[in-house]
Tab-separated table of C-alpha atoms in Angstrom:
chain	number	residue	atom	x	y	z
A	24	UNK	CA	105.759	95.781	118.850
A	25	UNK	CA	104.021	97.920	116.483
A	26	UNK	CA	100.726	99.583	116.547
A	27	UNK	CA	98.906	101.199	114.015
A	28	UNK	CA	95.022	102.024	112.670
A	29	UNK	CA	94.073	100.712	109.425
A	30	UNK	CA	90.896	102.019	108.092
A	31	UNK	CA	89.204	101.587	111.629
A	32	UNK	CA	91.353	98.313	112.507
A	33	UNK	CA	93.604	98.401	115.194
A	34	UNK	CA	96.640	96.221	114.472
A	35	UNK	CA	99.662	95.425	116.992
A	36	UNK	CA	102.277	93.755	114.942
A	37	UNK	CA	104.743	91.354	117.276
A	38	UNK	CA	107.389	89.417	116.619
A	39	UNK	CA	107.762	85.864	118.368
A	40	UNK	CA	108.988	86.363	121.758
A	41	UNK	CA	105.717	89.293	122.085
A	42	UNK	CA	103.544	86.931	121.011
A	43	UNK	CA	104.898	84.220	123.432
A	44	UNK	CA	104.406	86.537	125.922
A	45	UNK	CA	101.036	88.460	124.458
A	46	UNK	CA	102.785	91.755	124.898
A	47	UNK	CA	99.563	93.480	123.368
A	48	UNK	CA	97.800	92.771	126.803
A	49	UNK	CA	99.946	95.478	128.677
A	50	UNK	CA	99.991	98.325	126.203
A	51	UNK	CA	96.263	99.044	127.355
A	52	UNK	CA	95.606	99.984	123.319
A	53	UNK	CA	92.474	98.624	122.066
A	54	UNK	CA	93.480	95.879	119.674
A	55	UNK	CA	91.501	94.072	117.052
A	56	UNK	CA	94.061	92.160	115.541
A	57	UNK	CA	97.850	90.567	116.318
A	58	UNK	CA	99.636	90.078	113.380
A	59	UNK	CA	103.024	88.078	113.414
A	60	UNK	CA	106.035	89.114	111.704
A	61	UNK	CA	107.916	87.339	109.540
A	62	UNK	CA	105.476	83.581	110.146
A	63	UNK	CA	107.220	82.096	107.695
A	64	UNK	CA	109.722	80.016	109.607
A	65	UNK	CA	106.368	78.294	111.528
A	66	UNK	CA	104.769	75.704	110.778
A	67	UNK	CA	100.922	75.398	111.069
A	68	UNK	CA	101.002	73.669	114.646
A	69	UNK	CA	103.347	76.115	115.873
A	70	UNK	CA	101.266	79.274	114.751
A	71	UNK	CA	98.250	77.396	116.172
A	72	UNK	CA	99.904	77.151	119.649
A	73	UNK	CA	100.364	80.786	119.764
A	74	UNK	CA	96.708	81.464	118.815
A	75	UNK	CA	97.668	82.489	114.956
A	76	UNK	CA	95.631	81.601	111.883
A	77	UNK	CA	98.045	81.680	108.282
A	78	UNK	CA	96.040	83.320	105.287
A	79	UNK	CA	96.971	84.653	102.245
A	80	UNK	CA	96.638	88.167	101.726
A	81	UNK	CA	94.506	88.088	98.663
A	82	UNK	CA	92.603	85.279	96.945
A	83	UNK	CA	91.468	85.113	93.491
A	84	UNK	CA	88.161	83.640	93.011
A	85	UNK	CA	87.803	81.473	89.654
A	86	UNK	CA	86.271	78.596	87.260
A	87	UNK	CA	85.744	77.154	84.571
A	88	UNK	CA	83.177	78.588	82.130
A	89	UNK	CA	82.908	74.777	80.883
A	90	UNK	CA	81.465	74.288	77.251
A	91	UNK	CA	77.519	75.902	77.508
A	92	UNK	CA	75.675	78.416	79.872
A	93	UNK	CA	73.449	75.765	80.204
A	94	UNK	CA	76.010	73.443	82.049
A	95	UNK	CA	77.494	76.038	83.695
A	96	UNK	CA	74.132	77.292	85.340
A	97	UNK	CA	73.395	73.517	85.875
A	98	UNK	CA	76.140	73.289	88.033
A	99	UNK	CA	74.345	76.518	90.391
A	100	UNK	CA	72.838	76.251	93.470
A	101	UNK	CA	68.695	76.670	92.606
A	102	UNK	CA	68.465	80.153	94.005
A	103	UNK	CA	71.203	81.360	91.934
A	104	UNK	CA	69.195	79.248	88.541
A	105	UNK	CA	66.238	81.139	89.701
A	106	UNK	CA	68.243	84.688	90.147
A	107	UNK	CA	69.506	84.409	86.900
A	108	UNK	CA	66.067	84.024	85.480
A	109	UNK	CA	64.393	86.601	86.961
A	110	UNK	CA	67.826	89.068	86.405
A	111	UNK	CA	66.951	87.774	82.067
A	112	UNK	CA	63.179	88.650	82.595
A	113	UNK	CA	64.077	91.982	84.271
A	114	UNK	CA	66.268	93.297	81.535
A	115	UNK	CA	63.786	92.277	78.609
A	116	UNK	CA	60.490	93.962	80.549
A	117	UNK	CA	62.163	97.246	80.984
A	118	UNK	CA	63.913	96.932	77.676
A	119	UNK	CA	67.654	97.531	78.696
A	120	UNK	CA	70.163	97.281	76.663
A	121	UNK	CA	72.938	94.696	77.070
A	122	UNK	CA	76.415	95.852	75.722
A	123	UNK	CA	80.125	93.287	75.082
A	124	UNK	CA	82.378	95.782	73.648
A	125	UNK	CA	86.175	94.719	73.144
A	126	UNK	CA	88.543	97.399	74.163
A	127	UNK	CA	88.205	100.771	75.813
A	128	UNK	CA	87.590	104.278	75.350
A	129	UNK	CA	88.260	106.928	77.434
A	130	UNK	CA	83.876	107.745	77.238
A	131	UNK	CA	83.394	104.184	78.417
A	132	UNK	CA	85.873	104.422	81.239
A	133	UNK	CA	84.450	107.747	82.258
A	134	UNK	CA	80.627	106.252	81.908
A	135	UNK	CA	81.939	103.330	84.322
A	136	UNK	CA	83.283	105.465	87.099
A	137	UNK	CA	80.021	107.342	87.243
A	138	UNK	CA	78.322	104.231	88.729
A	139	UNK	CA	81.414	103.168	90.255
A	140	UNK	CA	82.167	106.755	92.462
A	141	UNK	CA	78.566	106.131	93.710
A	142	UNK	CA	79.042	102.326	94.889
A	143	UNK	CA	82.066	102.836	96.703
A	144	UNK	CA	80.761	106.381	98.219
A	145	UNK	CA	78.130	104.002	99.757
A	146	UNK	CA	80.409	101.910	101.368
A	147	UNK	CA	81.591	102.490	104.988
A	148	UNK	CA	85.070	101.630	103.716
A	149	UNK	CA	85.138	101.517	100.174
A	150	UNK	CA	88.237	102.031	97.973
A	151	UNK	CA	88.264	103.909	94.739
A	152	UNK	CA	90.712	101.715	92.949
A	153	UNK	CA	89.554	101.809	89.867
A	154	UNK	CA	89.864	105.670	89.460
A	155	UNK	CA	93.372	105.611	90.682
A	156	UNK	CA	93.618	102.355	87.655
A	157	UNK	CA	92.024	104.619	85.000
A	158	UNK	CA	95.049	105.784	82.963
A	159	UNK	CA	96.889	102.214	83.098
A	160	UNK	CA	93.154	100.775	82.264
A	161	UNK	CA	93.722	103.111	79.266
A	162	UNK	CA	96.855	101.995	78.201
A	163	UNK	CA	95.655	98.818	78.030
A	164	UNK	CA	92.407	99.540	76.208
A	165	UNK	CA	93.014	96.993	73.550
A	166	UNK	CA	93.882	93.863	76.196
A	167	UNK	CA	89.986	94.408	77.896
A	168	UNK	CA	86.687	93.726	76.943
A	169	UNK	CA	83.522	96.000	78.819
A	170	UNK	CA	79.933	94.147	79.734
A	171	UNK	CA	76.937	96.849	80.124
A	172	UNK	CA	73.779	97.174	80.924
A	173	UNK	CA	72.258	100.532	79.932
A	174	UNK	CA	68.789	101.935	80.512
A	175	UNK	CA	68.265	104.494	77.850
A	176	UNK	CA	71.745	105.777	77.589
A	177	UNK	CA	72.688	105.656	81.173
A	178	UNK	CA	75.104	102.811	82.049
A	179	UNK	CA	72.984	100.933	84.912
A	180	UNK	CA	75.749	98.035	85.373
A	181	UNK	CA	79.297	98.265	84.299
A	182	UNK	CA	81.998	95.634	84.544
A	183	UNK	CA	85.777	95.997	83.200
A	184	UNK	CA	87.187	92.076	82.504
A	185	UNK	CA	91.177	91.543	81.783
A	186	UNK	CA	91.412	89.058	78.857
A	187	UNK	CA	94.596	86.816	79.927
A	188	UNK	CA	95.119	84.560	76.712
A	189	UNK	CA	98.363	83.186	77.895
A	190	UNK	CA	96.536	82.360	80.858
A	191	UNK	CA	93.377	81.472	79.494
A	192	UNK	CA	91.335	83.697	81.937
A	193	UNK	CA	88.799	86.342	81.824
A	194	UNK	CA	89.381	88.284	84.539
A	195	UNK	CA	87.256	90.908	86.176
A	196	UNK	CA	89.193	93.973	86.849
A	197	UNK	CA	86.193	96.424	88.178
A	198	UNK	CA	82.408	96.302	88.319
A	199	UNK	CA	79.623	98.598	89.889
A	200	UNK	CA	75.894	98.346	89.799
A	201	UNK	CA	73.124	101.237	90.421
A	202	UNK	CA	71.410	100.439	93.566
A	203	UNK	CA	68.226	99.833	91.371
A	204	UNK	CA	69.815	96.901	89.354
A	205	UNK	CA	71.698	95.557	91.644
A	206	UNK	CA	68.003	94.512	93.581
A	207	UNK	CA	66.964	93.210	90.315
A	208	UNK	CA	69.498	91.298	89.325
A	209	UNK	CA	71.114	92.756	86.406
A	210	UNK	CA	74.270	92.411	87.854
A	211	UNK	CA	74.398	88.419	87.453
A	212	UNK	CA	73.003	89.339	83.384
A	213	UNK	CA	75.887	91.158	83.086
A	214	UNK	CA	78.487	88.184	84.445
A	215	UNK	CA	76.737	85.585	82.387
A	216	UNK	CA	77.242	87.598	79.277
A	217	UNK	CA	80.945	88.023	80.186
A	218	UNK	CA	81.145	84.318	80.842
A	219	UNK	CA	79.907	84.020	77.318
A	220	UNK	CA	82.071	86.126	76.040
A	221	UNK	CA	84.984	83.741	77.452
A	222	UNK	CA	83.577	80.548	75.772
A	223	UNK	CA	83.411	82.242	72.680
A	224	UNK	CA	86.929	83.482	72.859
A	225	UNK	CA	88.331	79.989	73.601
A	226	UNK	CA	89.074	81.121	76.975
A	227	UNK	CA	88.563	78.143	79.822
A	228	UNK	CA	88.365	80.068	83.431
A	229	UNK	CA	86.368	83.059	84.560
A	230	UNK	CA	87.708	85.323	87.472
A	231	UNK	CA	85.894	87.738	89.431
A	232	UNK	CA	89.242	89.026	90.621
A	233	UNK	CA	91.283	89.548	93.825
A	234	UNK	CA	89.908	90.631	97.274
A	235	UNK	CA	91.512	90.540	100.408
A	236	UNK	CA	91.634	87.273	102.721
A	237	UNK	CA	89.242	88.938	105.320
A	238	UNK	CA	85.843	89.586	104.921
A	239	UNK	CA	84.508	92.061	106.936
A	240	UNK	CA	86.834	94.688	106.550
A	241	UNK	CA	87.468	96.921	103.706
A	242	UNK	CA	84.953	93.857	101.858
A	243	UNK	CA	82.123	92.378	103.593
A	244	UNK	CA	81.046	88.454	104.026
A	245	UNK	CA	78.260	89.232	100.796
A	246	UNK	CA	80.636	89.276	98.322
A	247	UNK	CA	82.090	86.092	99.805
A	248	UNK	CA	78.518	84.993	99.442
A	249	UNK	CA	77.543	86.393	95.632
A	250	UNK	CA	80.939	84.837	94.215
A	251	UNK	CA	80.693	81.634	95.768
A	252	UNK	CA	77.109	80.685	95.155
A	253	UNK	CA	77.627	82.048	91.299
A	254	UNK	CA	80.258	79.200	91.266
A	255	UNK	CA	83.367	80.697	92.076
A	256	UNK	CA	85.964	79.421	94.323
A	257	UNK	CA	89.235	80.939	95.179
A	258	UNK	CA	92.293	80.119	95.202
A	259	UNK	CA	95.629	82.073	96.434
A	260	UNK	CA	96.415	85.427	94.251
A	261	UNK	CA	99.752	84.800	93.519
A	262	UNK	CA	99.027	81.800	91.230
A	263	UNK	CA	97.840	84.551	88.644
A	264	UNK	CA	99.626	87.771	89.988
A	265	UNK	CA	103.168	87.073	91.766
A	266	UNK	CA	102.962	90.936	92.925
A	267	UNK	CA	99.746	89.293	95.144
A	268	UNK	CA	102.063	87.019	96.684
A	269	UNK	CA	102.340	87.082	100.538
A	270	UNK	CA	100.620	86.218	103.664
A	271	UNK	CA	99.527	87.336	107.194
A	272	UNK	CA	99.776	85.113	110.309
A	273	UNK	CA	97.185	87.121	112.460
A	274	UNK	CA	95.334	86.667	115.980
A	275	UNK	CA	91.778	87.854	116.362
A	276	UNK	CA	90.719	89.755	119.205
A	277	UNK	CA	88.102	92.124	118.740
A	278	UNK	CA	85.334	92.533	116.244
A	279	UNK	CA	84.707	95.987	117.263
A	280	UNK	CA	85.608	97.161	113.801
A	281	UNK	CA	84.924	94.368	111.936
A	282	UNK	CA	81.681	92.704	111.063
A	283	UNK	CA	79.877	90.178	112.919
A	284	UNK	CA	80.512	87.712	111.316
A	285	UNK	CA	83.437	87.993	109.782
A	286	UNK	CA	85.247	85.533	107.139
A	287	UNK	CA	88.713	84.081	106.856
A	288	UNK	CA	89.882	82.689	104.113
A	289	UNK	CA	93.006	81.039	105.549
A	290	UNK	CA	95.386	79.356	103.498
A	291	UNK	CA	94.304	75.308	103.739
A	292	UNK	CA	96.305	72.719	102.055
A	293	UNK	CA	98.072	75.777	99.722
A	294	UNK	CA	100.561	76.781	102.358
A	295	UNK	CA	104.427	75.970	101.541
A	296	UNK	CA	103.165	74.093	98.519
A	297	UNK	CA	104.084	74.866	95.160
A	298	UNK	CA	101.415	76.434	93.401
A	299	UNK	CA	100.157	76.709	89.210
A	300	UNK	CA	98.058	77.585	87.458
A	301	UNK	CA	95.536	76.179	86.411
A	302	UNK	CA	96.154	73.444	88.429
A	303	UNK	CA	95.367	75.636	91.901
A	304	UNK	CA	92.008	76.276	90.057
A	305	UNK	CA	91.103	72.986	89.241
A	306	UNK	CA	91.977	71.383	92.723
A	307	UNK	CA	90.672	74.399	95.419
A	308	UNK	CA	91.430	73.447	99.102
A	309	UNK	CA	91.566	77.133	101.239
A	310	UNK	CA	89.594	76.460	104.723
A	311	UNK	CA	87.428	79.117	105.926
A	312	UNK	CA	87.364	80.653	109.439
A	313	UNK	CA	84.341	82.603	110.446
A	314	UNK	CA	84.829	84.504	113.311
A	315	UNK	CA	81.200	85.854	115.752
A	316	UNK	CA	80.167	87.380	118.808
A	317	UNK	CA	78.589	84.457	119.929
A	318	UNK	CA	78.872	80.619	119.260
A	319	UNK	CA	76.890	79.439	116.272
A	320	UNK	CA	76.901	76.537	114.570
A	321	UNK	CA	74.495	77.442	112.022
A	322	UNK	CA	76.893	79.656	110.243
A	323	UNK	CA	79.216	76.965	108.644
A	324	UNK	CA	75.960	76.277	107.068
A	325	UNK	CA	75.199	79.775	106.231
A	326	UNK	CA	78.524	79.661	104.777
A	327	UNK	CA	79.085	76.650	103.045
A	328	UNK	CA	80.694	76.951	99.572
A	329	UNK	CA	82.252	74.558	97.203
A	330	UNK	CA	86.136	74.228	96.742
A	331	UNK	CA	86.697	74.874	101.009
A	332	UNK	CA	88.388	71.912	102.810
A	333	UNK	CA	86.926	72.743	105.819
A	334	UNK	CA	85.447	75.666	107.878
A	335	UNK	CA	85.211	76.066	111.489
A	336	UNK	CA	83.767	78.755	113.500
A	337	UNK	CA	85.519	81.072	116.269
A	338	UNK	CA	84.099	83.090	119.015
A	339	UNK	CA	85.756	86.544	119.801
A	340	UNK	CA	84.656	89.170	121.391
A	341	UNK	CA	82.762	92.736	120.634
């Protein structure tokens, strides 16, 4: 058995016989998580039986951008109608400017991080990937298309998208928002003009990229929430990016470091079967876990989101 922090998590990694015999109970370490190695030979039932939930380790959340934004918005919830309304109304009172610009410059890229630095600064465990991504964004300036919002000439909203023609996918790579637009809604402006952008290029599927299975952690349950009620379902990374491929087998114990709730997005009718694209997108079926302090069936509601087989709620303890 192996124990180790990660960013505030305390994992003990066991193999079978530990976890047959919950070796993490006598180390007197404060776990938050058992994770399995090497689940792969188990079967559902069997990780079930030792108190193990499958997931992948990153999901990529996707749809179709279908043939108008007026059917796609058709298809939204009414809050998120209404959101993008208001987010429209916002950006024409205060006269901001909207910007699509294929390819990128090193200014652009540089204008971006600005607004990203700040987002992820604000978050208790935020991850400056796209700074460490700059140069290879660089590289392949020509392969991405920017969506802006600018007030004056200060970038307000930024988003990077990966145009996948092979693939037939815009993909978001990075996005940040000033606190100030992301209350108003510019953010969702910026996404439907992206979204545009796709239908124009004869592209069929939006992504709003990878994040990992668990929400809660590094990512919290509202971006679960903002890509799901925008339309977005996921489905398992690997479909898109083989280098995403993998999963964790993992046993909750604690959600001393985690959030409360907390979301799993475990694996559903997607493990051990073969997997393409689009084909994954256009039949979803993850399940969802949500994991609380206390028992509360109200949360599968709070949760609810289109493409998920089934969700089910789990108590564990603070």
């Amino acid at each position: 058995m192996e124990i180790a922090e990660q960013d505030g998590v305390v994992v003990a990694t066991v193999d079978r016989t530990e976890a047959e015999r919950q070796a993490w109970k006598s180390t007197g370490a404060p776990v938050d998580i058992v994770r399995l190695a090497e689940p792969d030979s188990l079967d559902e039932a069997a990780l079930a039986a030792l108190g193990f939930v499958a997931r992948p380790r990153w999901i990529n959340w996707c749809a179709p951008v279908r043939e108008s934004v007026t059917v796609f918005e058709a298809a939204l919830p009414g809050t998120e109608r209404r959101n993008a309304r208001l987010g429209r109304r916002f950006v024409q009172d205060e006269g901001l400017r909207v910007s699509v610009r294929v390819g990128l410059t090193p200014e652009l890229v540089d204008d971006f991080l600005v607004v990203y630095d700040r987002q992820i600064e604000a978050m208790p465990r935020g991850k400056n990937y796209a700074r460490r991504w700059r140069d290879r964004l660089l590289e392949a300036a020509g392969e991405h298309v920017s969506v802006s919002v600018y007030d004056g000439t200060r970038m307000i909203v930024g988003s990077l998208w990966w145009i996948r023609t092979e693939q037939s996918v815009l993909q978001m790579r990075f996005s940040a928002a000033s606190p100030d637009a992301r209350a108003s809604r510019v953010m969702r402006v910026a996404y439907l003009e992206a979204f545009q952008f796709a239908r124009e290029s004869g592209l069929a599927f939006a992504s709003l990229g990878n994040d990992p299975s668990l929400f809660g952690h590094v990512v919290q349950p509202g971006l679960f929430t903002f890509k799901s009620r925008l339309g977005f379902t996921p489905v398992p990374s690997q479909v898109l990016d083989p280098r995403l491929a993998g999963e964790y087998a993992d046993r909750f114990l604690s959600l001393r470091s985690l959030s409360d709730p907390a979301l799993v997005v475990t694996w559903g009718r997607h493990r051990g079967a073969p997997l393409s694209w689009p084909e994954a997108a256009q039949s979803p079926g993850h399940d969802l876990l949500i994991l609380s302090a206390a028992p509360d069936e109200a949360l599968k509601a709070r949760f609810r989101a289109q493409g998920f087989r089934d969700a089910r709620s789990v108590t564990v303890s603070t």
